[in-house]
Coordinates of C-alpha atoms in Angstrom, one line a residue:
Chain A
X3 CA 85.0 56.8 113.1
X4 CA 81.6 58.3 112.3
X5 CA 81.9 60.2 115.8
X6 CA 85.2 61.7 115.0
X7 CA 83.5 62.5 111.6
X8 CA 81.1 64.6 112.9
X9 CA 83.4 66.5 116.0
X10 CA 85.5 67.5 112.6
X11 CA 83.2 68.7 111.3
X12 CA 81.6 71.3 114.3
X13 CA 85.4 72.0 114.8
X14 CA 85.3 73.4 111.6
X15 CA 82.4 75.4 111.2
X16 CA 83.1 76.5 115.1
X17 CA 86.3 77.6 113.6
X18 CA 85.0 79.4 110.6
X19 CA 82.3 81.4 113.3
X20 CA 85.2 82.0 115.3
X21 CA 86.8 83.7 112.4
X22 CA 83.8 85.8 111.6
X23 CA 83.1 87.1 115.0
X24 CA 86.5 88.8 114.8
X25 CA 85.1 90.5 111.6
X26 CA 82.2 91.8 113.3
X27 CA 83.7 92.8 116.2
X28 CA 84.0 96.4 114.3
X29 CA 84.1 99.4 116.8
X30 CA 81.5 102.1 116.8
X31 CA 83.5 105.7 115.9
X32 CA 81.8 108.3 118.7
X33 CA 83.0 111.7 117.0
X34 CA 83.4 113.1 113.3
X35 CA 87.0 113.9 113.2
X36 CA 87.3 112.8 109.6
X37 CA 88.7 115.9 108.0
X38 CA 91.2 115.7 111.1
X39 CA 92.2 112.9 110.3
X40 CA 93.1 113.1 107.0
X41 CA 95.2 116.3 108.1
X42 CA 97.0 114.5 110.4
X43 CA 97.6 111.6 107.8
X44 CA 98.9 114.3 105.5
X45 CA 97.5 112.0 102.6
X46 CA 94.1 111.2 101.4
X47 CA 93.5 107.7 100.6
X48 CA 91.0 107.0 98.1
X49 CA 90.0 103.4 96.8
X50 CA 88.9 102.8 93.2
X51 CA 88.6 100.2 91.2
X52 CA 90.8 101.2 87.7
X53 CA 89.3 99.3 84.8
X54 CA 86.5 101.6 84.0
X55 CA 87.9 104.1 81.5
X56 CA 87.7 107.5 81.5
X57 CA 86.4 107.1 84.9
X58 CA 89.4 105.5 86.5
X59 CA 92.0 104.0 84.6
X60 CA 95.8 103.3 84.2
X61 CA 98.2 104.9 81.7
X62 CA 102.3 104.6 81.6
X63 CA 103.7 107.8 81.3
X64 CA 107.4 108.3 81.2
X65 CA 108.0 104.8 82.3
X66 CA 105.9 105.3 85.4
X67 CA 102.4 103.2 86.2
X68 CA 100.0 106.1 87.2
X69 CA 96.5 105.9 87.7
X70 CA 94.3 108.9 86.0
X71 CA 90.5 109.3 84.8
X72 CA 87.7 112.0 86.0
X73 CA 87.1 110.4 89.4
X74 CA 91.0 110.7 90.0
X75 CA 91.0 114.5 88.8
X76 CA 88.1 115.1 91.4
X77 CA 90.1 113.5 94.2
X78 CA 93.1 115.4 93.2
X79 CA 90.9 118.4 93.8
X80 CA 89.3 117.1 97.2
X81 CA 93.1 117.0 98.1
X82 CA 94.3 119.7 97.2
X83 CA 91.4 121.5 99.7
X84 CA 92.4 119.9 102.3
X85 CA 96.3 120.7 101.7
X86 CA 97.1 116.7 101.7
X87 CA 98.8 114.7 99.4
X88 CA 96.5 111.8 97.0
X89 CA 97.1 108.5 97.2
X90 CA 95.0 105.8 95.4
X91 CA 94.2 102.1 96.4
X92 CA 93.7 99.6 93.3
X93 CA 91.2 97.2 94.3
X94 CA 88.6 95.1 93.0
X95 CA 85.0 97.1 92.7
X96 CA 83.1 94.6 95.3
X97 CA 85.7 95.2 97.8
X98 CA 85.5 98.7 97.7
X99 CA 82.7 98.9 100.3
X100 CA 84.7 96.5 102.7
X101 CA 87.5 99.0 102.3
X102 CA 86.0 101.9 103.6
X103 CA 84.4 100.1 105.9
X104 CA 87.5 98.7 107.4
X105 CA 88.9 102.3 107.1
X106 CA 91.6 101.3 104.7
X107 CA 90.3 104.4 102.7
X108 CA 88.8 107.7 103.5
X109 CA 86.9 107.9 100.5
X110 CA 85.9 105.8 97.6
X111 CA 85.4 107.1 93.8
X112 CA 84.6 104.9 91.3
X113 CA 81.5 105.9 89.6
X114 CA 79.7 104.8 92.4
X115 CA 75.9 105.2 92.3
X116 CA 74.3 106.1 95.6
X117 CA 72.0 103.0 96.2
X118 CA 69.0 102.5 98.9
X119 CA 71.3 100.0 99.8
X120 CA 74.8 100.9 99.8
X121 CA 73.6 104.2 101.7
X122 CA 73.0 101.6 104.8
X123 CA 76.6 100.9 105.7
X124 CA 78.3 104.3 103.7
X125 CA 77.8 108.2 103.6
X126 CA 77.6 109.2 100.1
X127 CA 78.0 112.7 98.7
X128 CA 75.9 114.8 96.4
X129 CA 76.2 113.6 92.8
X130 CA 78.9 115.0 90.8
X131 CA 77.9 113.1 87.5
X132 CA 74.5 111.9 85.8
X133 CA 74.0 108.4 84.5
X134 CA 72.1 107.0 81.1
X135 CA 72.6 103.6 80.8
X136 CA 72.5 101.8 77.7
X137 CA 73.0 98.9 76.2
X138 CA 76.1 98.1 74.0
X139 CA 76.0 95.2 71.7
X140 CA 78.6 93.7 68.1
X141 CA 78.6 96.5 65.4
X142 CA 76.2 93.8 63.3
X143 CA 73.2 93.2 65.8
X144 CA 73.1 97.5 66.2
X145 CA 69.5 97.0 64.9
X146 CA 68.4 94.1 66.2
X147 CA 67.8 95.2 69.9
X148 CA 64.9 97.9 69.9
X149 CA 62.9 97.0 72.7
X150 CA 63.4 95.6 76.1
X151 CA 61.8 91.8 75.0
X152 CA 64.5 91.6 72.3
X153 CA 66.6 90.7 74.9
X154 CA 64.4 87.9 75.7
X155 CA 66.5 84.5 76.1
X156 CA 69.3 86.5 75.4
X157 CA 73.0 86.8 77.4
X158 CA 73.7 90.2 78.8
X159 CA 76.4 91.2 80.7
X160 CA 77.0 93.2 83.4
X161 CA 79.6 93.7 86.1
X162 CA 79.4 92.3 89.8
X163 CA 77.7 94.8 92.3
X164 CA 76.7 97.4 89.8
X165 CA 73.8 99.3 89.3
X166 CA 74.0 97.9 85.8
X167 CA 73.8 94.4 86.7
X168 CA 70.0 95.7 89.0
X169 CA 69.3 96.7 85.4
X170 CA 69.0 93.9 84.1
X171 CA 67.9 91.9 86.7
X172 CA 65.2 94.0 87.1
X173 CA 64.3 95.7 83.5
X174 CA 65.4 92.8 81.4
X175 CA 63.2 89.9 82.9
X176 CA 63.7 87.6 79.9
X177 CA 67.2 87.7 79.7
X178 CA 70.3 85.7 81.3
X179 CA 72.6 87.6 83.3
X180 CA 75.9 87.6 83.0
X181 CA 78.1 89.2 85.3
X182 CA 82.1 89.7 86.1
X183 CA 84.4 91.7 88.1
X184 CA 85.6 93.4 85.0
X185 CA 83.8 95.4 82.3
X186 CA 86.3 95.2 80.1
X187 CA 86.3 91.1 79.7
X188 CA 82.9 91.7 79.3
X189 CA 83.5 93.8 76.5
X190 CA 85.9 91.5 75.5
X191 CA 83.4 88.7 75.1
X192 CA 81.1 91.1 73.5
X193 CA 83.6 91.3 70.9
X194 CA 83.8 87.4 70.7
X195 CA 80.0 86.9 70.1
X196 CA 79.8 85.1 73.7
X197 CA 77.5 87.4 75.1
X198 CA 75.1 89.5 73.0
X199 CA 74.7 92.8 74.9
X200 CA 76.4 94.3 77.6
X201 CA 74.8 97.4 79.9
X202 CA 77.3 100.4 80.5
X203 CA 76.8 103.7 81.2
X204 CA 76.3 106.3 78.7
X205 CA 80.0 107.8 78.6
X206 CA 81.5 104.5 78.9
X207 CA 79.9 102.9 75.8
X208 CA 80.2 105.7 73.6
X209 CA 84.2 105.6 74.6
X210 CA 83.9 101.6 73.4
X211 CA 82.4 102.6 70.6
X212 CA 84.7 105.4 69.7
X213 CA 87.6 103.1 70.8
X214 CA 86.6 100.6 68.0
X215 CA 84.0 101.9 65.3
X216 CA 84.2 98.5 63.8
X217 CA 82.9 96.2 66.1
X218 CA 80.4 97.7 68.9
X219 CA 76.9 100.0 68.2
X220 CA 74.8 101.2 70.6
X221 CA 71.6 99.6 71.1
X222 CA 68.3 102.0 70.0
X223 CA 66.6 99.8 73.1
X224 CA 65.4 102.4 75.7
X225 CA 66.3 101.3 79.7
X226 CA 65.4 102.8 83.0
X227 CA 67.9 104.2 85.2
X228 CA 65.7 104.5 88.5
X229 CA 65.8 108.3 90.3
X230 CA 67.3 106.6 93.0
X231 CA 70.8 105.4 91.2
X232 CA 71.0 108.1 88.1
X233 CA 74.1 109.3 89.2
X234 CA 77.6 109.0 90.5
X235 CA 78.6 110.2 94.2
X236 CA 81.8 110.3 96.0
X237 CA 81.5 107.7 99.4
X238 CA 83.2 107.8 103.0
X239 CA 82.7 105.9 105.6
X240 CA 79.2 106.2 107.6
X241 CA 79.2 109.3 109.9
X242 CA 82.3 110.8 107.8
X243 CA 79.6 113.8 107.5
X244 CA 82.8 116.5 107.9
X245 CA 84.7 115.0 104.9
X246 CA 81.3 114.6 103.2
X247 CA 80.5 118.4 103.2
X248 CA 84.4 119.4 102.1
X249 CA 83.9 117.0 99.1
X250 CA 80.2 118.6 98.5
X251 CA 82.0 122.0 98.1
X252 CA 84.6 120.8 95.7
X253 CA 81.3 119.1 93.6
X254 CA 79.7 122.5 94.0
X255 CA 82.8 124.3 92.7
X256 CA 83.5 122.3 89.7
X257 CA 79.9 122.2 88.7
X258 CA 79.4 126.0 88.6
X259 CA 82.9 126.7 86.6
X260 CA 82.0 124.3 84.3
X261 CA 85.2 122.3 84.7
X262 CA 83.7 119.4 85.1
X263 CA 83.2 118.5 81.5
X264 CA 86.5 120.0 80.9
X265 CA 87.5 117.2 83.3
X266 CA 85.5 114.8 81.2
X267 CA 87.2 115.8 78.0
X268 CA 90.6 115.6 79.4
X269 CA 90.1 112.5 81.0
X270 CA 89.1 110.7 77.2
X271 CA 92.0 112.2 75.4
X272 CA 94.5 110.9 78.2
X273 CA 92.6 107.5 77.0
X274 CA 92.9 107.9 73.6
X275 CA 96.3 109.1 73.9
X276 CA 97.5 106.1 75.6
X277 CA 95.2 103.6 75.2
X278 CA 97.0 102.5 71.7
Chain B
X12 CA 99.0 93.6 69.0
X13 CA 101.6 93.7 71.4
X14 CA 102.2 97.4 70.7
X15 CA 101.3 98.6 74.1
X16 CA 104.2 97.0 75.4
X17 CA 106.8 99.6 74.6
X18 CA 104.3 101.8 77.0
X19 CA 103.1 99.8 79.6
X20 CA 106.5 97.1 80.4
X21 CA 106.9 99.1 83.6
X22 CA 103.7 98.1 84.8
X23 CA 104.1 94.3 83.6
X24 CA 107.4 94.4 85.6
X25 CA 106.1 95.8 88.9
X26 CA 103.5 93.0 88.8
X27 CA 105.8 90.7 88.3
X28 CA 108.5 91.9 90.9
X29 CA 105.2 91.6 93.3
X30 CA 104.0 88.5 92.3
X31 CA 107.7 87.3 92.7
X32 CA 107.6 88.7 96.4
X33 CA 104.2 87.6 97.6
X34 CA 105.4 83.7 96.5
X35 CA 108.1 83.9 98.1
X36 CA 106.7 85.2 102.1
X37 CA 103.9 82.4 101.0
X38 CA 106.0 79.6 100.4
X39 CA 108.2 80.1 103.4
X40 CA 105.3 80.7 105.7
X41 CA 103.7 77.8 103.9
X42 CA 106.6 75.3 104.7
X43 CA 107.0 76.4 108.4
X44 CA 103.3 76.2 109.1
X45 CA 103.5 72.7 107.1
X46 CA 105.8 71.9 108.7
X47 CA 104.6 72.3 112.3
X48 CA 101.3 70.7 111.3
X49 CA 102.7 68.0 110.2
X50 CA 104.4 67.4 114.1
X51 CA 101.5 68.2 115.4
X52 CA 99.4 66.0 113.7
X53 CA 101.5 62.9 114.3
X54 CA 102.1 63.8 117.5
X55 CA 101.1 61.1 120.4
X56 CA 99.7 64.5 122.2
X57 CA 95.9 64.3 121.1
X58 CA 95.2 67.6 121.7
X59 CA 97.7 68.8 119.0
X60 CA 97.2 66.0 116.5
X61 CA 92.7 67.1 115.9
X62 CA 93.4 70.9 115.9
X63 CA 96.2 70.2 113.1
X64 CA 93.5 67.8 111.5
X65 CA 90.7 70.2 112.2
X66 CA 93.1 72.9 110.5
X67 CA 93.8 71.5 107.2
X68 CA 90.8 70.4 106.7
X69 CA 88.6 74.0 107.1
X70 CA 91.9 75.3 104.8
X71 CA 91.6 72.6 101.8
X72 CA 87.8 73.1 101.9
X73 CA 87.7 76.8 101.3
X74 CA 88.2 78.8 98.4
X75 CA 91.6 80.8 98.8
X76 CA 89.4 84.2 97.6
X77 CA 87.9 84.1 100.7
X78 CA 90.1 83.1 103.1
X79 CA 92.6 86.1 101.6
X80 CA 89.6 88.6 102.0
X81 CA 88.8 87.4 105.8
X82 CA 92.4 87.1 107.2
X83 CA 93.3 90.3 105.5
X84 CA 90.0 92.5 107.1
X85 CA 90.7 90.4 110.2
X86 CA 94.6 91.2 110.5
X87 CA 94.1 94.7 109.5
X88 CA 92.2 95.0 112.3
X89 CA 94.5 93.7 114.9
X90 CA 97.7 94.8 113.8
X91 CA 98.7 98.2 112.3
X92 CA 101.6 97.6 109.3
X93 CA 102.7 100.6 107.8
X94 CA 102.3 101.5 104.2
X95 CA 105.1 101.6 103.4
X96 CA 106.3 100.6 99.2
X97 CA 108.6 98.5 98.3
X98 CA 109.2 97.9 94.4
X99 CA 105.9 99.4 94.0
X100 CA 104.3 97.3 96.5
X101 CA 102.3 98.8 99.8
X102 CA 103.5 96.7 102.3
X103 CA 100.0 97.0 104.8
X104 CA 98.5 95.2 101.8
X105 CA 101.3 92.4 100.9
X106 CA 102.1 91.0 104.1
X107 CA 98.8 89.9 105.5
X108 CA 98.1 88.9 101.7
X109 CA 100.9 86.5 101.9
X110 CA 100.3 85.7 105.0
X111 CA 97.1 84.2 104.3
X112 CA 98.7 83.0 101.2
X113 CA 101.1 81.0 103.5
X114 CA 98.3 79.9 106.0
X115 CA 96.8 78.3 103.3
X116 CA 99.5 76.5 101.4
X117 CA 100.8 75.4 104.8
X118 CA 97.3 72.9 104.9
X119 CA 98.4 71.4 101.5
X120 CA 102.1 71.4 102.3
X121 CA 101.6 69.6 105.9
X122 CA 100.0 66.9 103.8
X123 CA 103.0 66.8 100.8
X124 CA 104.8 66.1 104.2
X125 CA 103.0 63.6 105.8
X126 CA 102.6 61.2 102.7
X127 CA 106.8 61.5 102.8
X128 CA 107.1 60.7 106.4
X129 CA 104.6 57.8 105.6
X130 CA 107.2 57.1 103.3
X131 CA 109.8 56.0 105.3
X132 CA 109.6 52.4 106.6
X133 CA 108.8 52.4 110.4
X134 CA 111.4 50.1 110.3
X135 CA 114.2 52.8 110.5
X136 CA 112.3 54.7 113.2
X137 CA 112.0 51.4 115.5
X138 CA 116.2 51.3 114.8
X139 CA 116.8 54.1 115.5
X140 CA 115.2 54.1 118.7
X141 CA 116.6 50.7 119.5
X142 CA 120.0 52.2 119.0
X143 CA 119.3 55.1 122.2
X144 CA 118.3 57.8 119.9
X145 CA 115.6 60.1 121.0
X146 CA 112.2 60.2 119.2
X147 CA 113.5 64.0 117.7
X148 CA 116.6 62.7 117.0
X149 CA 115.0 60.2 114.6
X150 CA 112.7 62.2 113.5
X151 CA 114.7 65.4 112.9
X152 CA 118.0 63.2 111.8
X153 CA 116.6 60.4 109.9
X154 CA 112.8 60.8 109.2
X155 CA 112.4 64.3 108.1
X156 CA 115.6 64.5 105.6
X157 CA 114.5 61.1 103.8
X158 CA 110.9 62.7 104.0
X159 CA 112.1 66.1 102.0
X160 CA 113.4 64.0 99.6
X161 CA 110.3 62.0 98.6
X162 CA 108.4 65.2 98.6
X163 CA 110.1 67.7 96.9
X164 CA 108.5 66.8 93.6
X165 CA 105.1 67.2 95.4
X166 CA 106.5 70.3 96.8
X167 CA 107.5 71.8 93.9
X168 CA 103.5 71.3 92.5
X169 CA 102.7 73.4 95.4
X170 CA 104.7 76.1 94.9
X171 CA 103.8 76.5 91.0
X172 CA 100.3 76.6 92.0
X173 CA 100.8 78.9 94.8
X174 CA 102.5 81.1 92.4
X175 CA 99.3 81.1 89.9
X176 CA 97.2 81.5 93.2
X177 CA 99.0 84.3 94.0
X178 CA 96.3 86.4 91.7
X179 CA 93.7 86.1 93.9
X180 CA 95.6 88.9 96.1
X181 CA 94.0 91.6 93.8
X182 CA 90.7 91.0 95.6
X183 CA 92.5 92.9 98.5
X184 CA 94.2 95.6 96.6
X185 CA 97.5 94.0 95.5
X186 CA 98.9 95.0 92.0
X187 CA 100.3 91.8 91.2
X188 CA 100.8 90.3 87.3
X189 CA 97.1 89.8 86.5
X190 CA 96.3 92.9 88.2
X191 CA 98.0 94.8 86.1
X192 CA 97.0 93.0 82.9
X193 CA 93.5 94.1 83.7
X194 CA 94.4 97.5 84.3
X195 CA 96.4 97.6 80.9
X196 CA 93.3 96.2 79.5
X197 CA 90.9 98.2 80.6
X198 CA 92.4 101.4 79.6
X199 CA 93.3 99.6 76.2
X200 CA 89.6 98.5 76.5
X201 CA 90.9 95.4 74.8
X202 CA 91.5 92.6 77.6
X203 CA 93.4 89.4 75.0
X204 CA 97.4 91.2 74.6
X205 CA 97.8 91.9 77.9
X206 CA 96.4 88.7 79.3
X207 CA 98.0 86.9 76.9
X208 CA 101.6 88.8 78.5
X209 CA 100.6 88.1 82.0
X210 CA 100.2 84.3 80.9
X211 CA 103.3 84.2 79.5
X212 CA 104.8 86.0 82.5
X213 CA 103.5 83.1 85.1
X214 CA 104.8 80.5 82.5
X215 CA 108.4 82.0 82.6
X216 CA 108.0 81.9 86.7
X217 CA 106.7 78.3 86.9
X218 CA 109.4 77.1 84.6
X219 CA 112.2 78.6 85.9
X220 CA 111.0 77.0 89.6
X221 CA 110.6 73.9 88.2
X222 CA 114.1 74.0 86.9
X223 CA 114.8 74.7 89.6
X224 CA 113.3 72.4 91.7
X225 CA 113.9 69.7 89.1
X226 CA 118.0 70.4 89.9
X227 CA 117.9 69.9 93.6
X228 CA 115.8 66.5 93.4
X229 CA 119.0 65.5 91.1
X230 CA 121.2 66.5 93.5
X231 CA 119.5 64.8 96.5
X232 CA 119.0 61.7 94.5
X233 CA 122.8 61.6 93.2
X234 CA 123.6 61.5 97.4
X235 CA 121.2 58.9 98.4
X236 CA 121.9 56.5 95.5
X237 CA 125.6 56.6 96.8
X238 CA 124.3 55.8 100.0
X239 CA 122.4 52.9 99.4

């Protein structure tokens, strides 16, 4: 009985490795034909992850589910370059990478922030957008946090895989971390009192804050964002450089015309239009 | 609070028309796989019977997260589905979702089965054979319909489960009921309503199947009590 026990159980795991070396047996890509591809395709693919308002988020308009926000608008534009059509994967932010990676998307926006280590297994494009983080907390405690050990012993949230979430692991040694796929059931328990303080970026929080005057401040305490992850880029798979250098121009473009806070602007009154 | 339904029922309806679909490839794929694990593993062929064992035991002892995320990076990789949408749905993305869905609910259904083929008295088996019919008539013709009975009420668990369960397919990019309630939520950056809808979305579902289910173990019972 025992011996069987044991033969189960090596099946198993043998089975579970089996499993995985299909997973790894990823090919190598020799050439760059990226931009070709995409051509050929006739569609971009992006992958996002729509809950982070006005970043990426979805509205109803005239009875049809569409997903809009500033990454979105910048796609659109990437598109429109190349003379394709747009079309945009849902997903959940930590499978983004594994996305691209599997080349179920050509590229991914979703406020990513070019890390050390995401720039390992992605290409990333220059930044189109420059972070501040800050920390959002209840309308009643906007006082309370002034400096980084008043969040000593405290719970702050943070969603899964972001730069955020390094934040406070990193910045906020005293506190307890709490982290979720979603910001927004962050924000949610925010709202609730079950977590005291929640680290956004800049836009984000002043949206929340717009959003519902009553109930969330920002906090006057002061956080890092490190050189290295101050800012949002557009990522493709590793060696996409072609597709890379199309998106750089579109970044370029926008920048100089000033449309991208124009983009910005539109993107938060689409929000507050039908976020009600 | 429920204001942003006059605006956002569309996407509360696709979800559901997805979540709806994805249930039902799972539960069929779920019920054949049972199914033929449930031959294999009482099988006299030894071979059979410990990789069906070795089967539901890896399934039952994983989460379902991340089984869904392996088979659907793994499948993607060997075969090529094309996107195409159905009722809002991108097929590429469904299918293997179910599929692994169904891979996994097979494990739990194979066992609904077994503990209804354990059921039936060997007695009726050894009479069966005794009268000259073959070990698959007995089992297909005696066994097995008997055994369906006894576990439809288990079976019907399964399926309401594997209907919640069915949320996990957002992990892989599937905009299924809770899927969308985040989305609603995070551009009403308010998370409660919409959750709250989705909720009451998979209780209409799960109460409707169990109805259902509830009708068809009448039915089956009204024969057999005739019967005996």
């Amino acid at each position: 009985m025992k011996k069987n026990m044991i033969k189960k159980f090596t099946l198993g795991i043998a089975s579970v490795c089996a499993l995985g070396l299909i997973l790894c047996g990823c090919g190598k890509k020799s050439s760059d034909n990226s931009v070709q591809e995409v051509k050929d395709n006739k569609t971009l693919t992006i992958g996002t992850s729509a809950d982070f308002a006005p970043f990426e988020f979805p509205i109803v308009k005239n009875g049809k589910k569409e997903i809009t926000g500033y990454d979105i608008m910048l796609a659109q534009k990437v598109a429109d370059k190349l003379g394709v059509k747009l079309k945009i994967v849902n997903t959940e932010f930590p499978s983004l990478i594994s996305e691209l990676q599997n080349d179920k998307v050509d590229l991914v926006l979703s406020g990513m922030t070019k890390t050390a280590k995401r720039a390992k297994v992605v290409d990333f494009s220059k930044p189109y957008y420059t972070v501040e983080n800050v920390m959002l907390v209840q309308k009643k405690d906007a006082d309370k946090y002034n400096k980084i050990s008043d969040t000593k012993g405290k719970q702050i949230g943070a969603q899964q895989s972001t730069t955020q979430e390094d934040i406070v692991k990193k910045q906020m040694k005293g506190a307890n971390l709490v982290t979720e796929s979603v910001t927004t059931s962050l924000a949610t328990e925010l709202k609730n009192g079950k977590i005291d303080g929640l680290v956004l970026e800049n836009a984000i929080a002043n949206n929340y804050v717009k959003q519902n005057p009553g109930k969330y401040a920002i906090a006057k305490v002061k956080l890092t964002t490190g050189k290295d992850i101050e800012s949002y880029s557009v990522a493709a798979k590793k060696g996409d450089k072609k597709l890379i250098k199309v998106v750089n121009e579109v970044i370029d473009k926008i920048q100089k015309g000033g449309t991208s806070g124009q983009m910005l602007q539109d993107a938060q009154n689409l929000q507050a239009k039908y976020g009600k | 609070m429920f204001d942003f339904l006059g605006r956002y029922y569309p996407a509360f309806l696709e979800g559901t028309a997805q979540t709806i679909i994805i249930s039902i490839i799972a539960s069929v794929i779920g019920i054949l796989i049972g199914l033929l694990l449930v031959l294999m593993r009482i099988s006299d062929n030894k071979i059979l019977a410990t990789i069906s064992r070795v089967y539901i035991s890896v399934v039952r002892g994983t989460p379902s997260m991340i089984q869904v995320m392996l088979i659907y990076y793994s499948l993607s990789k060997i075969l090529s589905i094309p996107p195409i949408h159905i009722l809002g749905a991108s097929l590429d993305r469904v299918l293997p979702g179910s599929i692994a869905l169904g891979l996994n609910s097979g494990a739990y259904t194979a066992e609904i089965f077994r503990s209804g083929i354990i059921s039936i008295p060997k007695g009726q088996t050894e009479a069966g054979l005794s009268l000259g019919m073959t070990r698959h008539m007995v089992m297909f013709e005696i066994v097995l319909p008997q055994a369906v009975r006894n576990a439809l009420p288990a079976m019907g668990n399964e399926f309401i489960s594997l209907i919640k369960e069915s949320s996990v397919l957002f992990y892989i990019g599937v905009q299924e009921v809770t899927a969308q309630a985040l989305g609603v939520g995070g551009t009403l950056y308010d998370f409660v309503p919409p959750l709250i809808v989705a909720a009451a979305i998979y209780f209409v579902l799960t109460f409707t199947l169990s109805w259902i289910i509830g009708y068809f173990e009448k039915k089956m019972s009204r024969k057999y009590a005739r019967l005996a």
